[in-house]
mmCIF file with all atom_site columns, C-alpha atoms in Angstrom:
data_model
loop_
_atom_site.group_PDB
_atom_site.id
_atom_site.type_symbol
_atom_site.label_atom_id
_atom_site.label_alt_id
_atom_site.label_comp_id
_atom_site.label_asym_id
_atom_site.label_entity_id
_atom_site.label_seq_id
_atom_site.pdbx_PDB_ins_code
_atom_site.Cartn_x
_atom_site.Cartn_y
_atom_site.Cartn_z
_atom_site.occupancy
_atom_site.B_iso_or_equiv
_atom_site.pdbx_formal_charge
_atom_site.auth_seq_id
_atom_site.auth_comp_id
_atom_site.auth_asym_id
_atom_site.auth_atom_id
_atom_site.pdbx_PDB_model_num
ATOM 1   C CA . UNK A 1 1   ? 123.421 26.589 -24.544 1.00 69.00 ? 1   UNK A CA 1
ATOM 2   C CA . UNK A 1 2   ? 122.886 29.484 -22.203 1.00 79.00 ? 2   UNK A CA 1
ATOM 3   C CA . UNK A 1 3   ? 120.575 28.298 -19.456 1.00 91.00 ? 3   UNK A CA 1
ATOM 4   C CA . UNK A 1 4   ? 120.461 31.589 -17.538 1.00 95.00 ? 4   UNK A CA 1
ATOM 5   C CA . UNK A 1 5   ? 119.982 34.717 -19.608 1.00 95.00 ? 5   UNK A CA 1
ATOM 6   C CA . UNK A 1 6   ? 120.219 38.353 -18.678 1.00 96.00 ? 6   UNK A CA 1
ATOM 7   C CA . UNK A 1 7   ? 119.151 39.990 -21.894 1.00 92.00 ? 7   UNK A CA 1
ATOM 8   C CA . UNK A 1 8   ? 119.901 43.566 -20.880 1.00 94.00 ? 8   UNK A CA 1
ATOM 9   C CA . UNK A 1 9   ? 123.654 44.206 -20.740 1.00 94.00 ? 9   UNK A CA 1
ATOM 10  C CA . UNK A 1 10  ? 123.033 47.584 -19.117 1.00 96.00 ? 10  UNK A CA 1
ATOM 11  C CA . UNK A 1 11  ? 120.376 49.660 -17.386 1.00 97.00 ? 11  UNK A CA 1
ATOM 12  C CA . UNK A 1 12  ? 120.383 53.322 -16.397 1.00 98.00 ? 12  UNK A CA 1
ATOM 13  C CA . UNK A 1 13  ? 118.047 54.685 -13.704 1.00 98.00 ? 13  UNK A CA 1
ATOM 14  C CA . UNK A 1 14  ? 117.597 57.969 -11.842 1.00 98.00 ? 14  UNK A CA 1
ATOM 15  C CA . UNK A 1 15  ? 118.316 58.060 -8.134  1.00 97.00 ? 15  UNK A CA 1
ATOM 16  C CA . UNK A 1 16  ? 115.160 57.432 -6.108  1.00 97.00 ? 16  UNK A CA 1
ATOM 17  C CA . UNK A 1 17  ? 113.384 55.536 -8.875  1.00 98.00 ? 17  UNK A CA 1
ATOM 18  C CA . UNK A 1 18  ? 112.881 51.796 -9.156  1.00 98.00 ? 18  UNK A CA 1
ATOM 19  C CA . UNK A 1 19  ? 115.478 49.569 -10.842 1.00 98.00 ? 19  UNK A CA 1
ATOM 20  C CA . UNK A 1 20  ? 114.205 46.322 -12.343 1.00 98.00 ? 20  UNK A CA 1
ATOM 21  C CA . UNK A 1 21  ? 116.737 43.746 -13.459 1.00 98.00 ? 21  UNK A CA 1
ATOM 22  C CA . UNK A 1 22  ? 115.471 40.723 -15.342 1.00 98.00 ? 22  UNK A CA 1
ATOM 23  C CA . UNK A 1 23  ? 116.628 37.161 -15.716 1.00 98.00 ? 23  UNK A CA 1
ATOM 24  C CA . UNK A 1 24  ? 115.227 34.259 -17.758 1.00 97.00 ? 24  UNK A CA 1
ATOM 25  C CA . UNK A 1 25  ? 116.110 30.607 -17.471 1.00 96.00 ? 25  UNK A CA 1
ATOM 26  C CA . UNK A 1 26  ? 115.487 27.625 -19.681 1.00 95.00 ? 26  UNK A CA 1
ATOM 27  C CA . UNK A 1 27  ? 116.075 24.664 -17.359 1.00 90.00 ? 27  UNK A CA 1
ATOM 28  C CA . UNK A 1 28  ? 112.801 23.845 -15.605 1.00 90.00 ? 28  UNK A CA 1
ATOM 29  C CA . UNK A 1 29  ? 114.757 21.797 -13.053 1.00 89.00 ? 29  UNK A CA 1
ATOM 30  C CA . UNK A 1 30  ? 116.239 24.945 -11.492 1.00 90.00 ? 30  UNK A CA 1
ATOM 31  C CA . UNK A 1 31  ? 114.768 25.439 -8.037  1.00 89.00 ? 31  UNK A CA 1
ATOM 32  C CA . UNK A 1 32  ? 117.037 27.928 -6.306  1.00 91.00 ? 32  UNK A CA 1
ATOM 33  C CA . UNK A 1 33  ? 117.967 31.366 -7.575  1.00 94.00 ? 33  UNK A CA 1
ATOM 34  C CA . UNK A 1 34  ? 120.417 33.972 -6.346  1.00 94.00 ? 34  UNK A CA 1
ATOM 35  C CA . UNK A 1 35  ? 121.477 37.498 -7.209  1.00 97.00 ? 35  UNK A CA 1
ATOM 36  C CA . UNK A 1 36  ? 125.038 38.725 -6.790  1.00 96.00 ? 36  UNK A CA 1
ATOM 37  C CA . UNK A 1 37  ? 126.332 42.273 -7.054  1.00 97.00 ? 37  UNK A CA 1
ATOM 38  C CA . UNK A 1 38  ? 129.811 43.142 -8.285  1.00 96.00 ? 38  UNK A CA 1
ATOM 39  C CA . UNK A 1 39  ? 131.727 46.389 -8.037  1.00 96.00 ? 39  UNK A CA 1
ATOM 40  C CA . UNK A 1 40  ? 134.781 47.007 -10.247 1.00 92.00 ? 40  UNK A CA 1
ATOM 41  C CA . UNK A 1 41  ? 137.989 45.397 -8.960  1.00 90.00 ? 41  UNK A CA 1
ATOM 42  C CA . UNK A 1 42  ? 136.081 43.448 -6.301  1.00 94.00 ? 42  UNK A CA 1
ATOM 43  C CA . UNK A 1 43  ? 134.610 39.973 -6.123  1.00 95.00 ? 43  UNK A CA 1
ATOM 44  C CA . UNK A 1 44  ? 130.852 39.419 -6.433  1.00 96.00 ? 44  UNK A CA 1
ATOM 45  C CA . UNK A 1 45  ? 128.858 39.625 -3.205  1.00 96.00 ? 45  UNK A CA 1
ATOM 46  C CA . UNK A 1 46  ? 125.674 37.761 -2.432  1.00 94.00 ? 46  UNK A CA 1
ATOM 47  C CA . UNK A 1 47  ? 122.596 39.954 -2.450  1.00 96.00 ? 47  UNK A CA 1
ATOM 48  C CA . UNK A 1 48  ? 119.404 37.917 -2.174  1.00 96.00 ? 48  UNK A CA 1
ATOM 49  C CA . UNK A 1 49  ? 118.040 34.480 -3.013  1.00 93.00 ? 49  UNK A CA 1
ATOM 50  C CA . UNK A 1 50  ? 114.728 32.740 -3.584  1.00 94.00 ? 50  UNK A CA 1
ATOM 51  C CA . UNK A 1 51  ? 113.602 29.147 -3.532  1.00 92.00 ? 51  UNK A CA 1
ATOM 52  C CA . UNK A 1 52  ? 111.144 27.863 -6.123  1.00 92.00 ? 52  UNK A CA 1
ATOM 53  C CA . UNK A 1 53  ? 108.559 27.233 -3.402  1.00 93.00 ? 53  UNK A CA 1
ATOM 54  C CA . UNK A 1 54  ? 108.193 31.013 -3.071  1.00 94.00 ? 54  UNK A CA 1
ATOM 55  C CA . UNK A 1 55  ? 107.295 33.690 -5.582  1.00 95.00 ? 55  UNK A CA 1
ATOM 56  C CA . UNK A 1 56  ? 108.716 36.648 -3.680  1.00 97.00 ? 56  UNK A CA 1
ATOM 57  C CA . UNK A 1 57  ? 111.516 37.388 -1.245  1.00 97.00 ? 57  UNK A CA 1
ATOM 58  C CA . UNK A 1 58  ? 112.253 40.774 0.247   1.00 97.00 ? 58  UNK A CA 1
ATOM 59  C CA . UNK A 1 59  ? 115.288 42.203 2.018   1.00 96.00 ? 59  UNK A CA 1
ATOM 60  C CA . UNK A 1 60  ? 115.173 45.915 2.676   1.00 97.00 ? 60  UNK A CA 1
ATOM 61  C CA . UNK A 1 61  ? 115.237 47.786 -0.617  1.00 98.00 ? 61  UNK A CA 1
ATOM 62  C CA . UNK A 1 62  ? 115.732 44.569 -2.591  1.00 98.00 ? 62  UNK A CA 1
ATOM 63  C CA . UNK A 1 63  ? 112.927 42.253 -3.696  1.00 98.00 ? 63  UNK A CA 1
ATOM 64  C CA . UNK A 1 64  ? 113.221 39.239 -5.945  1.00 98.00 ? 64  UNK A CA 1
ATOM 65  C CA . UNK A 1 65  ? 110.168 37.937 -7.791  1.00 98.00 ? 65  UNK A CA 1
ATOM 66  C CA . UNK A 1 66  ? 109.962 34.481 -9.332  1.00 97.00 ? 66  UNK A CA 1
ATOM 67  C CA . UNK A 1 67  ? 107.492 33.489 -12.062 1.00 97.00 ? 67  UNK A CA 1
ATOM 68  C CA . UNK A 1 68  ? 107.979 29.764 -12.525 1.00 95.00 ? 68  UNK A CA 1
ATOM 69  C CA . UNK A 1 69  ? 105.514 29.379 -15.362 1.00 95.00 ? 69  UNK A CA 1
ATOM 70  C CA . UNK A 1 70  ? 107.366 32.019 -17.369 1.00 96.00 ? 70  UNK A CA 1
ATOM 71  C CA . UNK A 1 71  ? 110.790 30.842 -16.133 1.00 96.00 ? 71  UNK A CA 1
ATOM 72  C CA . UNK A 1 72  ? 111.519 34.423 -15.231 1.00 97.00 ? 72  UNK A CA 1
ATOM 73  C CA . UNK A 1 73  ? 112.843 36.232 -12.206 1.00 97.00 ? 73  UNK A CA 1
ATOM 74  C CA . UNK A 1 74  ? 113.403 39.869 -11.522 1.00 98.00 ? 74  UNK A CA 1
ATOM 75  C CA . UNK A 1 75  ? 115.233 41.952 -8.943  1.00 98.00 ? 75  UNK A CA 1
ATOM 76  C CA . UNK A 1 76  ? 113.588 45.205 -7.857  1.00 98.00 ? 76  UNK A CA 1
ATOM 77  C CA . UNK A 1 77  ? 115.586 47.894 -6.095  1.00 98.00 ? 77  UNK A CA 1
ATOM 78  C CA . UNK A 1 78  ? 113.487 50.622 -4.489  1.00 97.00 ? 78  UNK A CA 1
ATOM 79  C CA . UNK A 1 79  ? 114.557 53.359 -4.121  1.00 98.00 ? 79  UNK A CA 1
ATOM 80  C CA . UNK A 1 80  ? 117.691 53.158 -6.239  1.00 98.00 ? 80  UNK A CA 1
ATOM 81  C CA . UNK A 1 81  ? 120.822 54.834 -4.889  1.00 98.00 ? 81  UNK A CA 1
ATOM 82  C CA . UNK A 1 82  ? 124.082 55.785 -6.640  1.00 97.00 ? 82  UNK A CA 1
ATOM 83  C CA . UNK A 1 83  ? 125.885 53.185 -4.514  1.00 97.00 ? 83  UNK A CA 1
ATOM 84  C CA . UNK A 1 84  ? 123.776 50.506 -6.209  1.00 98.00 ? 84  UNK A CA 1
ATOM 85  C CA . UNK A 1 85  ? 125.689 51.114 -9.449  1.00 98.00 ? 85  UNK A CA 1
ATOM 86  C CA . UNK A 1 86  ? 127.331 47.755 -10.138 1.00 97.00 ? 86  UNK A CA 1
ATOM 87  C CA . UNK A 1 87  ? 127.076 44.630 -12.276 1.00 96.00 ? 87  UNK A CA 1
ATOM 88  C CA . UNK A 1 88  ? 124.294 42.298 -11.146 1.00 97.00 ? 88  UNK A CA 1
ATOM 89  C CA . UNK A 1 89  ? 124.519 38.573 -11.835 1.00 96.00 ? 89  UNK A CA 1
ATOM 90  C CA . UNK A 1 90  ? 121.587 36.215 -11.724 1.00 96.00 ? 90  UNK A CA 1
ATOM 91  C CA . UNK A 1 91  ? 122.415 32.567 -10.866 1.00 94.00 ? 91  UNK A CA 1
ATOM 92  C CA . UNK A 1 92  ? 120.454 29.330 -10.660 1.00 92.00 ? 92  UNK A CA 1
ATOM 93  C CA . UNK A 1 93  ? 120.869 25.770 -9.434  1.00 88.00 ? 93  UNK A CA 1
ATOM 94  C CA . UNK A 1 94  ? 118.804 22.632 -8.911  1.00 81.00 ? 94  UNK A CA 1
ATOM 95  C CA . UNK A 1 95  ? 118.870 20.419 -5.880  1.00 73.00 ? 95  UNK A CA 1
ATOM 96  C CA . UNK A 1 96  ? 118.477 17.239 -7.895  1.00 65.00 ? 96  UNK A CA 1
ATOM 97  C CA . UNK A 1 97  ? 121.798 17.726 -9.598  1.00 60.00 ? 97  UNK A CA 1
ATOM 98  C CA . UNK A 1 98  ? 125.233 18.412 -8.218  1.00 60.00 ? 98  UNK A CA 1
ATOM 99  C CA . UNK A 1 99  ? 125.012 20.924 -5.428  1.00 56.00 ? 99  UNK A CA 1
ATOM 100 C CA . UNK A 1 100 ? 128.243 22.342 -6.637  1.00 63.00 ? 100 UNK A CA 1
ATOM 101 C CA . UNK A 1 101 ? 127.208 23.635 -10.019 1.00 73.00 ? 101 UNK A CA 1
ATOM 102 C CA . UNK A 1 102 ? 125.692 27.084 -10.062 1.00 85.00 ? 102 UNK A CA 1
ATOM 103 C CA . UNK A 1 103 ? 124.880 28.576 -13.462 1.00 90.00 ? 103 UNK A CA 1
ATOM 104 C CA . UNK A 1 104 ? 125.436 32.315 -13.832 1.00 93.00 ? 104 UNK A CA 1
ATOM 105 C CA . UNK A 1 105 ? 124.010 34.778 -16.293 1.00 95.00 ? 105 UNK A CA 1
ATOM 106 C CA . UNK A 1 106 ? 126.316 37.205 -18.068 1.00 94.00 ? 106 UNK A CA 1
ATOM 107 C CA . UNK A 1 107 ? 125.372 40.146 -15.868 1.00 95.00 ? 107 UNK A CA 1
ATOM 108 C CA . UNK A 1 108 ? 123.630 43.509 -16.181 1.00 96.00 ? 108 UNK A CA 1
ATOM 109 C CA . UNK A 1 109 ? 125.465 46.771 -15.509 1.00 96.00 ? 109 UNK A CA 1
ATOM 110 C CA . UNK A 1 110 ? 123.228 49.063 -13.469 1.00 98.00 ? 110 UNK A CA 1
ATOM 111 C CA . UNK A 1 111 ? 124.026 52.770 -13.402 1.00 98.00 ? 111 UNK A CA 1
ATOM 112 C CA . UNK A 1 112 ? 122.101 54.936 -10.944 1.00 98.00 ? 112 UNK A CA 1
ATOM 113 C CA . UNK A 1 113 ? 122.416 58.604 -11.837 1.00 96.00 ? 113 UNK A CA 1
ATOM 114 C CA . UNK A 1 114 ? 122.278 61.230 -9.072  1.00 93.00 ? 114 UNK A CA 1
ATOM 115 C CA . UNK B 2 1   ? 137.976 38.167 9.615   1.00 65.00 ? 1   UNK B CA 1
ATOM 116 C CA . UNK B 2 2   ? 139.395 38.559 6.106   1.00 80.00 ? 2   UNK B CA 1
ATOM 117 C CA . UNK B 2 3   ? 136.941 36.241 4.308   1.00 94.00 ? 3   UNK B CA 1
ATOM 118 C CA . UNK B 2 4   ? 138.488 34.927 1.086   1.00 97.00 ? 4   UNK B CA 1
ATOM 119 C CA . UNK B 2 5   ? 142.013 36.106 0.281   1.00 97.00 ? 5   UNK B CA 1
ATOM 120 C CA . UNK B 2 6   ? 143.582 35.675 -3.143  1.00 97.00 ? 6   UNK B CA 1
ATOM 121 C CA . UNK B 2 7   ? 147.173 36.239 -4.182  1.00 96.00 ? 7   UNK B CA 1
ATOM 122 C CA . UNK B 2 8   ? 148.532 37.721 -6.330  1.00 97.00 ? 8   UNK B CA 1
ATOM 123 C CA . UNK B 2 9   ? 146.200 40.540 -7.372  1.00 96.00 ? 9   UNK B CA 1
ATOM 124 C CA . UNK B 2 10  ? 147.848 40.973 -10.775 1.00 96.00 ? 10  UNK B CA 1
ATOM 125 C CA . UNK B 2 11  ? 150.132 38.789 -12.871 1.00 96.00 ? 11  UNK B CA 1
ATOM 126 C CA . UNK B 2 12  ? 151.603 38.935 -16.354 1.00 97.00 ? 12  UNK B CA 1
ATOM 127 C CA . UNK B 2 13  ? 152.922 35.710 -17.866 1.00 97.00 ? 13  UNK B CA 1
ATOM 128 C CA . UNK B 2 14  ? 154.508 34.787 -21.138 1.00 97.00 ? 14  UNK B CA 1
ATOM 129 C CA . UNK B 2 15  ? 153.028 31.932 -23.132 1.00 97.00 ? 15  UNK B CA 1
ATOM 130 C CA . UNK B 2 16  ? 154.275 28.631 -21.755 1.00 97.00 ? 16  UNK B CA 1
ATOM 131 C CA . UNK B 2 17  ? 155.138 29.892 -18.282 1.00 97.00 ? 17  UNK B CA 1
ATOM 132 C CA . UNK B 2 18  ? 153.544 28.345 -15.234 1.00 96.00 ? 18  UNK B CA 1
ATOM 133 C CA . UNK B 2 19  ? 152.119 29.831 -12.072 1.00 96.00 ? 19  UNK B CA 1
ATOM 134 C CA . UNK B 2 20  ? 149.954 29.045 -9.083  1.00 97.00 ? 20  UNK B CA 1
ATOM 135 C CA . UNK B 2 21  ? 147.122 31.227 -7.839  1.00 98.00 ? 21  UNK B CA 1
ATOM 136 C CA . UNK B 2 22  ? 146.649 31.007 -4.101  1.00 97.00 ? 22  UNK B CA 1
ATOM 137 C CA . UNK B 2 23  ? 143.383 31.191 -2.184  1.00 98.00 ? 23  UNK B CA 1
ATOM 138 C CA . UNK B 2 24  ? 142.616 30.962 1.522   1.00 98.00 ? 24  UNK B CA 1
ATOM 139 C CA . UNK B 2 25  ? 139.401 31.387 3.496   1.00 97.00 ? 25  UNK B CA 1
ATOM 140 C CA . UNK B 2 26  ? 138.965 31.892 7.227   1.00 96.00 ? 26  UNK B CA 1
ATOM 141 C CA . UNK B 2 27  ? 135.236 31.158 7.515   1.00 95.00 ? 27  UNK B CA 1
ATOM 142 C CA . UNK B 2 28  ? 135.618 27.422 8.128   1.00 95.00 ? 28  UNK B CA 1
ATOM 143 C CA . UNK B 2 29  ? 133.715 26.724 4.913   1.00 94.00 ? 29  UNK B CA 1
ATOM 144 C CA . UNK B 2 30  ? 133.600 23.221 3.525   1.00 92.00 ? 30  UNK B CA 1
ATOM 145 C CA . UNK B 2 31  ? 133.473 23.988 -0.189  1.00 91.00 ? 31  UNK B CA 1
ATOM 146 C CA . UNK B 2 32  ? 135.783 26.061 -2.355  1.00 94.00 ? 32  UNK B CA 1
ATOM 147 C CA . UNK B 2 33  ? 135.710 27.053 -6.017  1.00 95.00 ? 33  UNK B CA 1
ATOM 148 C CA . UNK B 2 34  ? 137.688 28.657 -8.796  1.00 97.00 ? 34  UNK B CA 1
ATOM 149 C CA . UNK B 2 35  ? 135.883 30.786 -11.398 1.00 96.00 ? 35  UNK B CA 1
ATOM 150 C CA . UNK B 2 36  ? 137.035 32.842 -14.323 1.00 97.00 ? 36  UNK B CA 1
ATOM 151 C CA . UNK B 2 37  ? 135.290 35.933 -15.610 1.00 95.00 ? 37  UNK B CA 1
ATOM 152 C CA . UNK B 2 38  ? 135.675 37.038 -19.192 1.00 93.00 ? 38  UNK B CA 1
ATOM 153 C CA . UNK B 2 39  ? 133.974 39.980 -20.902 1.00 85.00 ? 39  UNK B CA 1
ATOM 154 C CA . UNK B 2 40  ? 130.488 39.004 -22.061 1.00 81.00 ? 40  UNK B CA 1
ATOM 155 C CA . UNK B 2 41  ? 130.813 35.497 -20.587 1.00 84.00 ? 41  UNK B CA 1
ATOM 156 C CA . UNK B 2 42  ? 129.754 35.889 -16.985 1.00 86.00 ? 42  UNK B CA 1
ATOM 157 C CA . UNK B 2 43  ? 131.329 33.635 -14.366 1.00 93.00 ? 43  UNK B CA 1
ATOM 158 C CA . UNK B 2 44  ? 132.393 30.135 -15.370 1.00 93.00 ? 44  UNK B CA 1
ATOM 159 C CA . UNK B 2 45  ? 133.400 27.413 -12.939 1.00 93.00 ? 45  UNK B CA 1
ATOM 160 C CA . UNK B 2 46  ? 136.859 25.944 -13.502 1.00 96.00 ? 46  UNK B CA 1
ATOM 161 C CA . UNK B 2 47  ? 137.223 23.502 -10.599 1.00 95.00 ? 47  UNK B CA 1
ATOM 162 C CA . UNK B 2 48  ? 135.629 23.013 -7.224  1.00 93.00 ? 48  UNK B CA 1
ATOM 163 C CA . UNK B 2 49  ? 136.285 21.178 -3.995  1.00 93.00 ? 49  UNK B CA 1
ATOM 164 C CA . UNK B 2 50  ? 133.176 20.016 -2.189  1.00 89.00 ? 50  UNK B CA 1
ATOM 165 C CA . UNK B 2 51  ? 135.145 19.186 0.924   1.00 89.00 ? 51  UNK B CA 1
ATOM 166 C CA . UNK B 2 52  ? 138.711 18.785 2.087   1.00 90.00 ? 52  UNK B CA 1
ATOM 167 C CA . UNK B 2 53  ? 140.368 16.009 0.117   1.00 90.00 ? 53  UNK B CA 1
ATOM 168 C CA . UNK B 2 54  ? 138.093 16.150 -2.929  1.00 92.00 ? 54  UNK B CA 1
ATOM 169 C CA . UNK B 2 55  ? 138.269 18.106 -6.172  1.00 95.00 ? 55  UNK B CA 1
ATOM 170 C CA . UNK B 2 56  ? 136.143 17.991 -9.313  1.00 92.00 ? 56  UNK B CA 1
ATOM 171 C CA . UNK B 2 57  ? 136.062 19.593 -12.728 1.00 93.00 ? 57  UNK B CA 1
ATOM 172 C CA . UNK B 2 58  ? 133.713 22.413 -13.495 1.00 91.00 ? 58  UNK B CA 1
ATOM 173 C CA . UNK B 2 59  ? 132.649 23.872 -16.812 1.00 90.00 ? 59  UNK B CA 1
ATOM 174 C CA . UNK B 2 60  ? 136.062 24.948 -18.177 1.00 94.00 ? 60  UNK B CA 1
ATOM 175 C CA . UNK B 2 61  ? 138.817 22.817 -16.550 1.00 96.00 ? 61  UNK B CA 1
ATOM 176 C CA . UNK B 2 62  ? 141.194 22.365 -19.498 1.00 96.00 ? 62  UNK B CA 1
ATOM 177 C CA . UNK B 2 63  ? 144.651 23.811 -18.912 1.00 96.00 ? 63  UNK B CA 1
ATOM 178 C CA . UNK B 2 64  ? 144.258 23.998 -15.126 1.00 98.00 ? 64  UNK B CA 1
ATOM 179 C CA . UNK B 2 65  ? 144.967 21.890 -12.078 1.00 97.00 ? 65  UNK B CA 1
ATOM 180 C CA . UNK B 2 66  ? 143.937 22.412 -8.476  1.00 98.00 ? 66  UNK B CA 1
ATOM 181 C CA . UNK B 2 67  ? 145.004 21.356 -5.015  1.00 97.00 ? 67  UNK B CA 1
ATOM 182 C CA . UNK B 2 68  ? 142.895 21.479 -1.877  1.00 96.00 ? 68  UNK B CA 1
ATOM 183 C CA . UNK B 2 69  ? 145.815 21.786 0.506   1.00 90.00 ? 69  UNK B CA 1
ATOM 184 C CA . UNK B 2 70  ? 143.674 21.774 3.665   1.00 95.00 ? 70  UNK B CA 1
ATOM 185 C CA . UNK B 2 71  ? 140.273 23.065 4.668   1.00 95.00 ? 71  UNK B CA 1
ATOM 186 C CA . UNK B 2 72  ? 141.407 26.688 4.347   1.00 97.00 ? 72  UNK B CA 1
ATOM 187 C CA . UNK B 2 73  ? 143.417 26.668 1.138   1.00 97.00 ? 73  UNK B CA 1
ATOM 188 C CA . UNK B 2 74  ? 142.622 25.891 -2.494  1.00 98.00 ? 74  UNK B CA 1
ATOM 189 C CA . UNK B 2 75  ? 145.178 26.659 -5.199  1.00 98.00 ? 75  UNK B CA 1
ATOM 190 C CA . UNK B 2 76  ? 144.843 26.856 -8.981  1.00 98.00 ? 76  UNK B CA 1
ATOM 191 C CA . UNK B 2 77  ? 147.817 26.024 -11.203 1.00 98.00 ? 77  UNK B CA 1
ATOM 192 C CA . UNK B 2 78  ? 148.436 26.879 -14.819 1.00 97.00 ? 78  UNK B CA 1
ATOM 193 C CA . UNK B 2 79  ? 151.136 24.504 -16.050 1.00 93.00 ? 79  UNK B CA 1
ATOM 194 C CA . UNK B 2 80  ? 151.707 26.123 -19.445 1.00 96.00 ? 80  UNK B CA 1
ATOM 195 C CA . UNK B 2 81  ? 149.911 29.431 -19.782 1.00 96.00 ? 81  UNK B CA 1
ATOM 196 C CA . UNK B 2 82  ? 148.160 30.343 -23.038 1.00 97.00 ? 82  UNK B CA 1
ATOM 197 C CA . UNK B 2 83  ? 146.743 33.695 -24.200 1.00 97.00 ? 83  UNK B CA 1
ATOM 198 C CA . UNK B 2 84  ? 143.243 32.183 -23.945 1.00 96.00 ? 84  UNK B CA 1
ATOM 199 C CA . UNK B 2 85  ? 143.786 32.027 -20.183 1.00 97.00 ? 85  UNK B CA 1
ATOM 200 C CA . UNK B 2 86  ? 143.944 35.804 -19.938 1.00 97.00 ? 86  UNK B CA 1
ATOM 201 C CA . UNK B 2 87  ? 141.095 36.480 -17.539 1.00 97.00 ? 87  UNK B CA 1
ATOM 202 C CA . UNK B 2 88  ? 140.091 37.545 -14.067 1.00 97.00 ? 88  UNK B CA 1
ATOM 203 C CA . UNK B 2 89  ? 140.137 34.602 -11.684 1.00 98.00 ? 89  UNK B CA 1
ATOM 204 C CA . UNK B 2 90  ? 137.951 34.455 -8.603  1.00 98.00 ? 90  UNK B CA 1
ATOM 205 C CA . UNK B 2 91  ? 138.196 32.053 -5.722  1.00 98.00 ? 91  UNK B CA 1
ATOM 206 C CA . UNK B 2 92  ? 135.064 31.473 -3.658  1.00 95.00 ? 92  UNK B CA 1
ATOM 207 C CA . UNK B 2 93  ? 133.920 29.430 -0.707  1.00 94.00 ? 93  UNK B CA 1
ATOM 208 C CA . UNK B 2 94  ? 130.611 28.320 0.733   1.00 91.00 ? 94  UNK B CA 1
ATOM 209 C CA . UNK B 2 95  ? 129.515 26.570 3.873   1.00 88.00 ? 95  UNK B CA 1
ATOM 210 C CA . UNK B 2 96  ? 127.795 23.841 1.891   1.00 78.00 ? 96  UNK B CA 1
ATOM 211 C CA . UNK B 2 97  ? 127.179 23.316 -1.803  1.00 69.00 ? 97  UNK B CA 1
ATOM 212 C CA . UNK B 2 98  ? 127.014 26.470 -3.867  1.00 61.00 ? 98  UNK B CA 1
ATOM 213 C CA . UNK B 2 99  ? 123.502 25.677 -4.956  1.00 65.00 ? 99  UNK B CA 1
ATOM 214 C CA . UNK B 2 100 ? 122.087 26.143 -1.480  1.00 69.00 ? 100 UNK B CA 1
ATOM 215 C CA . UNK B 2 101 ? 124.485 28.338 0.439   1.00 79.00 ? 101 UNK B CA 1
ATOM 216 C CA . UNK B 2 102 ? 125.771 31.638 -0.927  1.00 86.00 ? 102 UNK B CA 1
ATOM 217 C CA . UNK B 2 103 ? 129.264 31.953 -2.283  1.00 91.00 ? 103 UNK B CA 1
ATOM 218 C CA . UNK B 2 104 ? 131.790 34.282 -0.702  1.00 94.00 ? 104 UNK B CA 1
ATOM 219 C CA . UNK B 2 105 ? 134.249 35.566 -3.293  1.00 96.00 ? 105 UNK B CA 1
ATOM 220 C CA . UNK B 2 106 ? 137.755 36.913 -3.093  1.00 97.00 ? 106 UNK B CA 1
ATOM 221 C CA . UNK B 2 107 ? 138.679 40.096 -4.922  1.00 96.00 ? 107 UNK B CA 1
ATOM 222 C CA . UNK B 2 108 ? 140.184 38.320 -7.878  1.00 96.00 ? 108 UNK B CA 1
ATOM 223 C CA . UNK B 2 109 ? 143.488 37.872 -9.703  1.00 97.00 ? 109 UNK B CA 1
ATOM 224 C CA . UNK B 2 110 ? 143.835 39.671 -13.011 1.00 96.00 ? 110 UNK B CA 1
ATOM 225 C CA . UNK B 2 111 ? 146.015 37.507 -15.250 1.00 97.00 ? 111 UNK B CA 1
ATOM 226 C CA . UNK B 2 112 ? 147.421 38.534 -18.611 1.00 97.00 ? 112 UNK B CA 1
ATOM 227 C CA . UNK B 2 113 ? 149.198 35.991 -20.817 1.00 97.00 ? 113 UNK B CA 1
ATOM 228 C CA . UNK B 2 114 ? 151.226 37.477 -23.675 1.00 96.00 ? 114 UNK B CA 1
#
């Protein structure tokens, strides 16, 4: 039972355009969501997070949108740069359960073409 | 400030051999984790340690043991390696529970079991 789904294994975007990475979840108890970025041969690095009390969080070129009714979140990167090429993981947790169990999606490979 | 350091970076084992993956963090974090990443499977939690002196099973604990040696160090042991344990292993730490404070990952150990 995959509770966090990233249905697009890959995405290709031109430099300067917007990249939109999507994530769906099935567990309505999830109330905290994070995005991690991973380069080859490196560990994932934290990118941005959002609590369920918000519907948007912005950090520079990165914005995460949360639609609770649709159980959907998205990461927007504007403008996209070649250095953004990486695998992006969506993750979710809920404060009512164990704080130590974060559920990850399978990742989306973003390629930004110069 | 090295963050999370994992050793070794690469390892090849024969079926039935044992080994210990080492992990240390210098951020004074309370919680530490071991994940594995397999193609198409995302990141799956093997074991975690919420605080020094405690360890708990994650999603895929079978075939592994862990030791939280002190606040800094958290090791993962494979007692009798199997080909199904071929994977990339990531150690991570967080100040508090992973659901509410971001994880900091090491660069991984690529393990092949033949």
